[in-house]
Amino acid sequence: MSETIYNRIAMLRAERGTSRRQLAEALGVHYQTVGYLERGEYSPSLHLALHIAEHFEVPVEVVFSTRPFPRLGADNSA
């Protein structure tokens, strides 16, 4: 069973001005792996997911979810 893991890696990278290559070097993975992760084409191991969260200094739930993240800038008022 293959379930989608949603992530905010690209958003976090953009906020910090980090390239895919820079993130990959910090994580010890190939830069293409970062692209696969961002596009949802590859789900990270638990170890890699925790390492990514540590790198961005946020809880893992901020980076990854089993549900789509709310769209930024969406009107949440009712």
C-alpha positions as a printed NumPy array, in Angstrom:
array([[  0.   ,   0.   ,   0.   ],
       [  1.478,   3.316,  -1.078],
       [  0.116,   6.366,   0.705],
       [  1.035,   9.925,  -0.112],
       [  3.182,  11.83 ,   2.341],
       [  2.748,  15.583,   1.948],
       [  5.573,  17.946,   2.81 ],
       [  6.613,  21.565,   3.083],
       [ 10.259,  21.098,   2.168],
       [ 10.169,  23.508,  -0.782],
       [  8.441,  26.175,   1.309],
       [ 10.949,  25.81 ,   4.142],
       [ 13.859,  25.92 ,   1.712],
       [ 12.481,  29.069,   0.077],
       [ 11.956,  30.774,   3.438],
       [ 15.585,  30.148,   4.311],
       [ 17.06 ,  30.832,   0.873],
       [ 18.472,  27.315,   0.635],
       [ 18.992,  25.518,  -2.679],
       [ 18.177,  21.851,  -3.232],
       [ 21.877,  21.163,  -3.519],
       [ 22.656,  22.92 ,  -0.215],
       [ 19.918,  20.997,   1.582],
       [ 21.069,  17.73 ,   0.044],
       [ 24.64 ,  18.341,   1.206],
       [ 23.434,  19.115,   4.732],
       [ 21.367,  15.916,   4.778],
       [ 23.949,  13.698,   3.1  ],
       [ 21.698,  12.791,   0.157],
       [ 21.818,  13.424,  -3.593],
       [ 20.26 ,  16.74 ,  -4.648],
       [ 17.801,  14.861,  -6.885],
       [ 16.482,  13.117,  -3.773],
       [ 15.401,  16.498,  -2.422],
       [ 13.495,  17.134,  -5.659],
       [ 11.81 ,  13.714,  -5.46 ],
       [ 10.813,  14.426,  -1.863],
       [  9.431,  17.873,  -2.676],
       [  7.323,  16.521,  -5.54 ],
       [  6.011,  13.649,  -3.44 ],
       [  7.65 ,  11.077,  -5.706],
       [  9.573,   9.586,  -2.79 ],
       [  8.623,   9.147,   0.848],
       [ 11.521,   9.562,   3.251],
       [ 12.596,   7.036,   5.822],
       [ 11.79 ,   7.974,   9.395],
       [ 15.476,   8.749,   9.939],
       [ 15.597,  11.109,   6.951],
       [ 12.29 ,  12.78 ,   7.909],
       [ 13.605,  13.475,  11.406],
       [ 16.909,  14.721,  10.006],
       [ 15.065,  17.138,   7.69 ],
       [ 12.982,  18.467,  10.588],
       [ 16.127,  18.889,  12.694],
       [ 17.814,  20.738,   9.855],
       [ 14.952,  23.246,   9.669],
       [ 14.665,  23.326,  13.485],
       [ 10.948,  22.511,  13.462],
       [  8.851,  19.556,  14.654],
       [  8.513,  16.811,  12.05 ],
       [  4.76 ,  17.536,  11.84 ],
       [  5.572,  20.981,  10.439],
       [  7.394,  19.356,   7.518],
       [  5.389,  16.18 ,   6.855],
       [  1.748,  15.132,   6.97 ],
       [ -0.523,  12.338,   5.769],
       [ -3.048,  15.03 ,   4.77 ],
       [ -2.55 ,  17.966,   2.416],
       [ -1.436,  21.139,   4.166],
       [ -3.821,  24.115,   4.036],
       [ -2.989,  26.445,   1.183],
       [ -1.037,  29.506,   2.272],
       [ -2.971,  32.702,   1.89 ],
       [ -6.283,  30.825,   1.811],
       [ -9.148,  32.7  ,   3.391],
       [ -9.838,  30.74 ,   6.582],
       [-12.586,  33.043,   7.816],
       [-16.101,  31.661,   7.919]])
